[in-house]
């Protein structure tokens, strides 16, 4: 895989370099609530600009339906990128139209422009190869070189991720190179004990990674909404907690497979429950009840792991050599249900392990709960991409950069 340094060595001054970034940041109106992904790609953009490239940055944001939607504009991300770069960043109000052509044509060496949300064009996400290719052709007209650095999108077979690098000389940005290097440490050169912590809402989102990691991990700790399907598989009442009944048979298979392989499969021993889901806007006091995980009342919903589970998980992390964590332990956005996620984050920091926070809500929780990001071994910018890599899948965006 060619690197950005290879491109710079060959010469990028005066050339238009298309950087497929991941600026898919959470917004409250037009206010960015977590700029982690912008900060992650900023060094690549700055390096290209310093080398004299005319840098064209493109990304998706949210899930617009192939047409412009002001709620998903990348304008706030462009402004924040300019602040981080310490220079004005031009903004095109379309993707391949008159504004994009005018803005990119006006760039001088070292300047940066951001295109509007790629998903405002239906060709970006189309499953039709011809439609997707036609959009990639239009994007290719804007640039001379391509740099893939949007790790959070490399598991998508989208025009700007998969088709465009086939049309331009291409290389991987520093962020993607770092992410792939870290993931190789989790699959090829693992220091043991290898502990995997999985949370989040749906067990179905994690089945593939559990299946693959049962062959590699020494311990798997389960929390979040997905824990209740495993608890139900063990015959426990889970009340009105998140539950995927259709996944109970496969959960039973994984529990049996873990026992067969000698992999510790750890579920919460106690949980915080409530009749009402907490108000995440006002953060009003929730008054949770604490119950054993095998005694959840029929009218209650599990919303976080309890103090005994927190203590247990911390102990299981203490002697780890490698830890991969993806998914919160509860509704961490509310202070009454954040302690489980806090305990896991602190457990990673208290261990001497190489620690990887697998993007998505886990990365957001680290920042929201006030942890020092630099204290972790690595915080990924792509939760879904990380999981699919660990499942052993071929990621289209990485495959496109390999040739």
Coordinates of C-alpha atoms in Angstrom, one line a residue:
X1 CA 0.0 0.0 0.0
X2 CA 1.5 3.3 -1.1
X3 CA 1.8 5.9 1.6
X4 CA 1.3 9.7 1.6
X5 CA 5.0 10.1 2.1
X6 CA 5.6 8.2 -1.1
X7 CA 3.3 10.7 -2.9
X8 CA 5.1 13.7 -1.3
X9 CA 8.4 12.2 -2.3
X10 CA 7.2 12.0 -5.9
X11 CA 6.0 15.6 -5.7
X12 CA 2.6 17.0 -4.9
X13 CA 3.3 20.7 -5.2
X14 CA 0.8 22.4 -7.5
X15 CA -1.2 19.1 -7.8
X16 CA -4.8 18.7 -6.8
X17 CA -5.0 16.0 -4.1
X18 CA -8.4 14.6 -3.3
X19 CA -8.5 13.5 0.4
X20 CA -11.3 11.1 1.3
X21 CA -11.7 12.0 5.0
X22 CA -14.2 11.0 7.6
X23 CA -15.7 14.2 8.9
X24 CA -18.9 12.5 10.0
X25 CA -19.1 14.3 13.3
X26 CA -22.1 14.5 15.7
X27 CA -24.0 17.8 15.5
X28 CA -26.4 19.7 17.7
X29 CA -27.9 21.9 15.1
X30 CA -24.8 23.4 13.6
X31 CA -22.6 22.9 16.7
X32 CA -20.1 20.0 16.6
X33 CA -20.3 18.1 19.8
X34 CA -17.3 15.9 19.2
X35 CA -14.6 16.9 16.8
X36 CA -12.4 13.8 17.2
X37 CA -12.6 12.7 13.6
X38 CA -11.7 16.1 12.3
X39 CA -8.7 16.3 14.6
X40 CA -7.6 12.7 13.5
X41 CA -7.4 13.6 9.8
X42 CA -6.0 17.1 10.2
X43 CA -2.3 16.0 10.3
X44 CA -2.6 14.4 6.9
X45 CA -4.3 17.4 5.4
X46 CA -1.7 19.7 7.0
X47 CA 1.2 17.6 5.7
X48 CA -0.1 17.7 2.1
X49 CA -0.8 21.5 2.3
X50 CA 2.7 22.1 3.7
X51 CA 4.1 20.2 0.7
X52 CA 2.4 22.6 -1.7
X53 CA -0.6 20.5 -2.7
X54 CA -4.0 21.9 -3.5
X55 CA -6.0 19.8 -1.1
X56 CA -9.6 18.9 -1.8
X57 CA -11.3 17.3 1.3
X58 CA -14.5 15.2 0.9
X59 CA -16.6 13.2 3.3
X60 CA -20.1 12.1 4.1
X61 CA -22.1 13.2 7.2
X62 CA -25.1 11.3 8.4
X63 CA -27.5 9.5 6.2
X64 CA -29.2 12.0 3.7
X65 CA -31.2 10.2 1.0
X66 CA -29.1 11.2 -2.0
X67 CA -30.3 14.8 -2.2
X68 CA -29.2 18.0 -0.4
X69 CA -30.4 18.4 3.2
X70 CA -29.2 21.4 5.2
X71 CA -29.3 19.4 8.4
X72 CA -26.4 17.3 7.1
X73 CA -24.2 20.0 5.7
X74 CA -20.5 19.7 6.1
X75 CA -20.1 23.5 6.5
X76 CA -19.6 23.3 10.3
X77 CA -16.9 20.6 9.8
X78 CA -15.2 22.8 7.2
X79 CA -15.1 25.7 9.7
X80 CA -13.7 23.5 12.4
X81 CA -11.0 22.1 10.1
X82 CA -10.0 25.7 9.2
X83 CA -9.6 26.5 12.9
X84 CA -7.4 23.4 13.4
X85 CA -5.3 24.2 10.4
X86 CA -5.0 27.8 11.3
X87 CA -6.0 28.9 7.8
X88 CA -9.1 29.7 5.8
X89 CA -10.7 26.7 4.2
X90 CA -12.8 27.2 1.2
X91 CA -16.2 25.4 1.0
X92 CA -18.0 24.2 -2.1
X93 CA -21.8 24.1 -1.7
X94 CA -22.1 21.0 -3.9
X95 CA -20.1 17.9 -4.7
X96 CA -19.4 17.9 -8.4
X97 CA -21.4 20.9 -9.6
X98 CA -20.5 24.5 -10.5
X99 CA -19.5 25.4 -6.9
X100 CA -17.1 22.4 -6.6
X101 CA -15.5 23.1 -10.0
X102 CA -15.1 26.9 -9.2
X103 CA -13.8 26.4 -5.7
X104 CA -11.3 23.7 -6.6
X105 CA -10.1 25.5 -9.7
X106 CA -9.3 28.6 -7.6
X107 CA -7.1 26.8 -5.1
X108 CA -3.5 27.9 -4.9
X109 CA -0.6 25.8 -3.6
X110 CA -1.1 24.9 0.0
X111 CA -4.7 25.9 0.1
X112 CA -7.5 23.6 1.3
X113 CA -11.2 23.2 0.2
X114 CA -14.0 21.0 1.5
X115 CA -16.7 19.7 -0.7
X116 CA -20.3 19.5 0.5
X117 CA -21.6 16.1 1.8
X118 CA -20.9 13.4 -0.7
X119 CA -24.1 11.6 0.2
X120 CA -26.1 14.6 -1.3
X121 CA -25.4 12.8 -4.5
X122 CA -27.2 9.4 -5.0
X123 CA -24.2 8.0 -6.9
X124 CA -22.1 8.0 -3.8
X125 CA -23.9 5.1 -2.1
X126 CA -25.6 3.5 -5.1
X127 CA -25.5 -0.3 -5.4
X128 CA -25.5 0.1 -9.1
X129 CA -21.8 0.0 -10.3
X130 CA -22.5 2.2 -13.3
X131 CA -24.2 4.9 -11.3
X132 CA -21.5 4.8 -8.7
X133 CA -18.8 4.8 -11.3
X134 CA -20.3 7.8 -13.1
X135 CA -20.2 9.8 -9.9
X136 CA -16.6 8.7 -9.3
X137 CA -15.8 9.9 -12.8
X138 CA -17.1 13.4 -12.0
X139 CA -15.1 13.5 -8.7
X140 CA -11.9 12.3 -10.6
X141 CA -12.2 15.4 -12.9
X142 CA -11.6 17.6 -9.8
X143 CA -8.2 16.1 -8.8
X144 CA -4.9 14.7 -9.9
X145 CA -4.1 12.3 -7.0
X146 CA -6.2 10.5 -4.4
X147 CA -5.5 9.9 -0.7
X148 CA -7.7 7.6 1.3
X149 CA -7.8 8.7 5.0
X150 CA -11.4 8.2 6.0
X151 CA -11.0 5.0 8.0
X152 CA -14.5 5.2 9.3
X153 CA -15.8 4.6 5.8
X154 CA -13.4 2.0 4.4
X155 CA -15.9 -0.8 5.0
X156 CA -18.3 0.8 2.5
X157 CA -18.3 0.1 -1.2
X158 CA -19.0 3.7 -2.0
X159 CA -17.9 5.8 -5.0
X160 CA -15.4 8.0 -3.1
X161 CA -14.1 5.1 -1.1
X162 CA -13.9 2.2 -3.6
X163 CA -14.3 3.5 -7.2
X164 CA -12.5 6.8 -7.1
X165 CA -9.0 5.4 -6.2
X166 CA -9.2 3.2 -9.2
X167 CA -9.3 6.3 -11.4
X168 CA -6.4 8.3 -9.9
X169 CA -2.9 7.5 -8.6
X170 CA -3.6 6.8 -4.9
X171 CA -2.1 6.3 -1.5
X172 CA -3.2 5.7 2.1
X173 CA -3.1 8.7 4.5
X174 CA -1.4 8.6 7.8
X175 CA -4.6 7.9 9.7
X176 CA -5.4 4.8 7.7
X177 CA -1.8 3.6 8.0
X178 CA -2.0 4.0 11.8
X179 CA -5.4 2.3 12.1
X180 CA -4.3 -0.7 10.0
X181 CA -1.1 -1.1 11.9
X182 CA -3.0 -1.1 15.2
X183 CA -5.5 -3.7 13.9
X184 CA -2.7 -5.9 12.8
X185 CA -1.5 -5.9 16.4
X186 CA -4.9 -7.2 17.4
X187 CA -4.9 -10.0 14.9
X188 CA -1.3 -11.0 14.1
X189 CA 1.0 -10.1 17.1
X190 CA -1.1 -10.2 20.2
X191 CA 0.4 -9.9 23.7
X192 CA -1.6 -12.0 26.1
X193 CA -3.9 -12.2 28.0
X194 CA -6.0 -10.8 25.2
X195 CA -9.2 -9.3 26.6
X196 CA -12.1 -8.1 24.4
X197 CA -14.8 -5.8 25.9
X198 CA -18.0 -5.6 23.8
X199 CA -21.0 -3.4 24.5
X200 CA -23.6 -1.4 22.6
X201 CA -27.2 -2.0 21.8
X202 CA -27.6 -5.0 19.5
X203 CA -25.9 -8.4 19.8
X204 CA -26.5 -8.9 16.1
X205 CA -24.0 -6.1 15.4
X206 CA -21.3 -8.0 17.1
X207 CA -21.9 -11.6 16.1
X208 CA -19.3 -11.7 13.4
X209 CA -16.6 -10.3 15.6
X210 CA -17.5 -12.6 18.5
X211 CA -17.3 -15.6 16.2
X212 CA -13.8 -14.6 15.0
X213 CA -12.5 -13.5 18.4
X214 CA -13.6 -16.7 20.1
X215 CA -10.6 -18.2 18.2
X216 CA -8.2 -15.5 19.4
X217 CA -9.2 -13.9 22.7
X218 CA -8.6 -15.2 26.2
X219 CA -11.5 -13.3 27.8
X220 CA -14.6 -11.6 26.4
X221 CA -16.5 -9.2 28.6
X222 CA -20.1 -8.3 27.6
X223 CA -22.1 -5.2 28.6
X224 CA -24.6 -2.7 27.2
X225 CA -27.9 -3.7 25.6
X226 CA -26.4 -6.7 24.0
X227 CA -25.8 -8.3 27.4
X228 CA -29.5 -8.9 27.9
X229 CA -29.8 -11.3 25.0
X230 CA -27.0 -13.4 26.5
X231 CA -28.6 -13.3 29.9
X232 CA -31.9 -14.4 28.3
X233 CA -30.0 -17.2 26.6
X234 CA -28.9 -18.4 30.1
X235 CA -32.6 -18.5 31.1
X236 CA -32.8 -15.2 33.1
X237 CA -35.7 -12.8 33.1
X238 CA -34.6 -9.5 31.4
X239 CA -37.8 -7.5 31.9
X240 CA -38.2 -4.8 29.2
X241 CA -34.5 -4.6 28.5
X242 CA -33.2 -4.6 25.0
X243 CA -33.6 -8.1 23.7
X244 CA -33.2 -9.8 20.3
X245 CA -35.1 -13.1 20.8
X246 CA -34.1 -14.4 17.4
X247 CA -30.4 -14.2 18.4
X248 CA -30.8 -16.4 21.5
X249 CA -29.9 -19.6 19.7
X250 CA -26.6 -18.2 18.4
X251 CA -25.8 -16.7 21.8
X252 CA -26.2 -20.2 23.3
X253 CA -23.8 -21.5 20.6
X254 CA -21.2 -18.9 21.5
X255 CA -21.4 -19.6 25.2
X256 CA -20.9 -23.3 24.5
X257 CA -18.0 -22.5 22.1
X258 CA -16.3 -20.3 24.6
X259 CA -16.5 -23.0 27.2
X260 CA -15.2 -25.6 24.7
X261 CA -12.2 -23.3 23.8
X262 CA -11.5 -22.3 27.4
X263 CA -12.3 -18.6 26.7
X264 CA -13.7 -16.7 29.7
X265 CA -17.1 -15.3 28.6
X266 CA -18.1 -12.8 31.3
X267 CA -21.6 -11.3 31.7
X268 CA -22.8 -8.7 34.2
X269 CA -23.5 -10.1 37.7
X270 CA -25.6 -7.1 38.6
X271 CA -27.4 -4.3 36.7
X272 CA -29.0 -0.9 37.2
X273 CA -32.6 -0.9 36.1
X274 CA -35.5 1.6 35.7
X275 CA -39.0 1.7 34.6
X276 CA -38.4 4.7 32.5
X277 CA -35.6 5.4 29.9
X278 CA -33.6 8.4 31.2
X279 CA -34.0 11.8 29.7
X280 CA -30.7 12.4 27.8
X281 CA -31.5 16.0 27.0
X282 CA -32.0 17.3 30.5
X283 CA -30.0 14.7 32.4
X284 CA -32.8 14.7 35.0
X285 CA -32.1 12.3 38.0
X286 CA -33.1 8.8 37.0
X287 CA -33.4 7.1 40.4
X288 CA -32.2 3.7 39.2
X289 CA -32.6 0.4 41.2
X290 CA -29.8 -2.1 41.6
X291 CA -30.6 -5.8 41.1
X292 CA -28.8 -9.1 40.4
X293 CA -28.6 -9.8 36.7
X294 CA -30.7 -13.0 37.3
X295 CA -33.4 -11.1 39.1
X296 CA -34.5 -8.3 36.7
X297 CA -38.1 -7.3 37.4
X298 CA -40.5 -7.9 34.5
X299 CA -41.4 -4.2 34.3
X300 CA -37.8 -2.9 34.5
X301 CA -35.1 -2.1 31.9
X302 CA -31.4 -2.7 32.3
X303 CA -29.5 0.5 31.6
X304 CA -26.0 -0.1 33.0
X305 CA -23.8 -2.7 34.7
X306 CA -23.8 -2.6 38.5
X307 CA -21.0 -2.1 41.0
X308 CA -20.2 -5.8 41.4
X309 CA -20.0 -6.1 37.6
X310 CA -17.8 -3.0 37.4
X311 CA -15.4 -4.5 40.0
X312 CA -15.4 -7.9 38.2
X313 CA -14.6 -6.3 34.8
X314 CA -11.8 -4.2 36.3
X315 CA -10.3 -7.4 37.8
X316 CA -10.5 -9.1 34.4
X317 CA -8.7 -6.2 32.8
X318 CA -6.0 -5.8 35.4
X319 CA -3.5 -8.4 34.1
X320 CA -4.3 -8.0 30.4
X321 CA -1.6 -7.7 27.8
X322 CA -3.9 -6.5 25.0
X323 CA -7.4 -5.0 25.3
X324 CA -9.9 -4.2 22.5
X325 CA -13.0 -2.3 23.6
X326 CA -16.0 -1.5 21.4
X327 CA -19.3 -0.4 22.8
X328 CA -20.4 1.3 26.1
X329 CA -21.6 -0.7 29.1
X330 CA -24.8 1.4 29.5
X331 CA -26.5 4.7 28.7
X332 CA -23.3 6.6 29.3
X333 CA -24.8 9.9 28.1
X334 CA -26.7 10.0 31.4
X335 CA -24.7 10.5 34.5
X336 CA -26.7 7.9 36.5
X337 CA -25.9 5.2 33.9
X338 CA -22.3 6.2 33.0
X339 CA -20.4 4.4 35.8
X340 CA -20.1 1.1 34.0
X341 CA -18.5 2.7 30.9
X342 CA -16.3 4.8 33.2
X343 CA -15.2 1.6 35.0
X344 CA -14.2 -0.1 31.8
X345 CA -12.3 3.0 30.5
X346 CA -10.5 3.3 33.9
X347 CA -9.8 -0.4 33.8
X348 CA -8.0 0.0 30.5
X349 CA -5.9 2.8 31.9
X350 CA -5.0 0.9 35.1
X351 CA -3.7 -2.1 33.2
X352 CA -0.3 -2.3 31.5
X353 CA -2.0 -3.5 28.3
X354 CA -1.8 -2.2 24.8
X355 CA -5.3 -0.7 24.7
X356 CA -7.5 0.0 21.7
X357 CA -10.8 1.9 21.9
X358 CA -12.7 0.8 18.9
X359 CA -14.3 4.0 17.7
X360 CA -18.0 4.9 17.6
X361 CA -19.7 5.4 21.0
X362 CA -16.7 4.1 22.9
X363 CA -14.5 6.9 21.6
X364 CA -17.3 9.4 22.2
X365 CA -17.7 8.1 25.8
X366 CA -14.0 8.5 26.5
X367 CA -14.2 12.2 25.5
X368 CA -17.6 12.9 27.1
X369 CA -16.5 11.3 30.4
X370 CA -13.4 13.4 30.6
X371 CA -10.6 10.8 30.0
X372 CA -7.3 11.8 28.5
X373 CA -7.4 10.4 25.0
X374 CA -3.6 10.2 24.9
X375 CA -3.5 7.8 27.8
X376 CA -5.0 5.0 25.7
X377 CA -2.9 3.0 23.2
X378 CA -5.1 4.0 20.3
X379 CA -8.6 5.4 19.8
X380 CA -10.0 4.3 16.5
X381 CA -12.0 6.7 14.3
X382 CA -14.0 3.8 12.8
X383 CA -16.1 1.5 15.0
X384 CA -17.8 -0.4 12.2
X385 CA -14.6 -0.6 10.1
X386 CA -12.7 -1.9 13.1
X387 CA -15.2 -4.6 13.8
X388 CA -15.4 -5.8 10.2
X389 CA -11.6 -5.9 10.0
X390 CA -11.5 -8.1 13.2
X391 CA -14.2 -10.3 11.7
X392 CA -11.7 -11.1 8.9
X393 CA -13.7 -9.3 6.2
X394 CA -12.1 -7.6 3.2
X395 CA -12.8 -3.9 3.5
X396 CA -13.5 -2.3 0.1
X397 CA -11.7 1.0 0.9
X398 CA -8.5 -0.8 1.9
X399 CA -8.6 -3.2 -1.0
X400 CA -8.9 -0.2 -3.4
X401 CA -5.7 1.3 -1.9
X402 CA -3.7 -1.9 -2.1
X403 CA -3.4 -2.3 -5.9

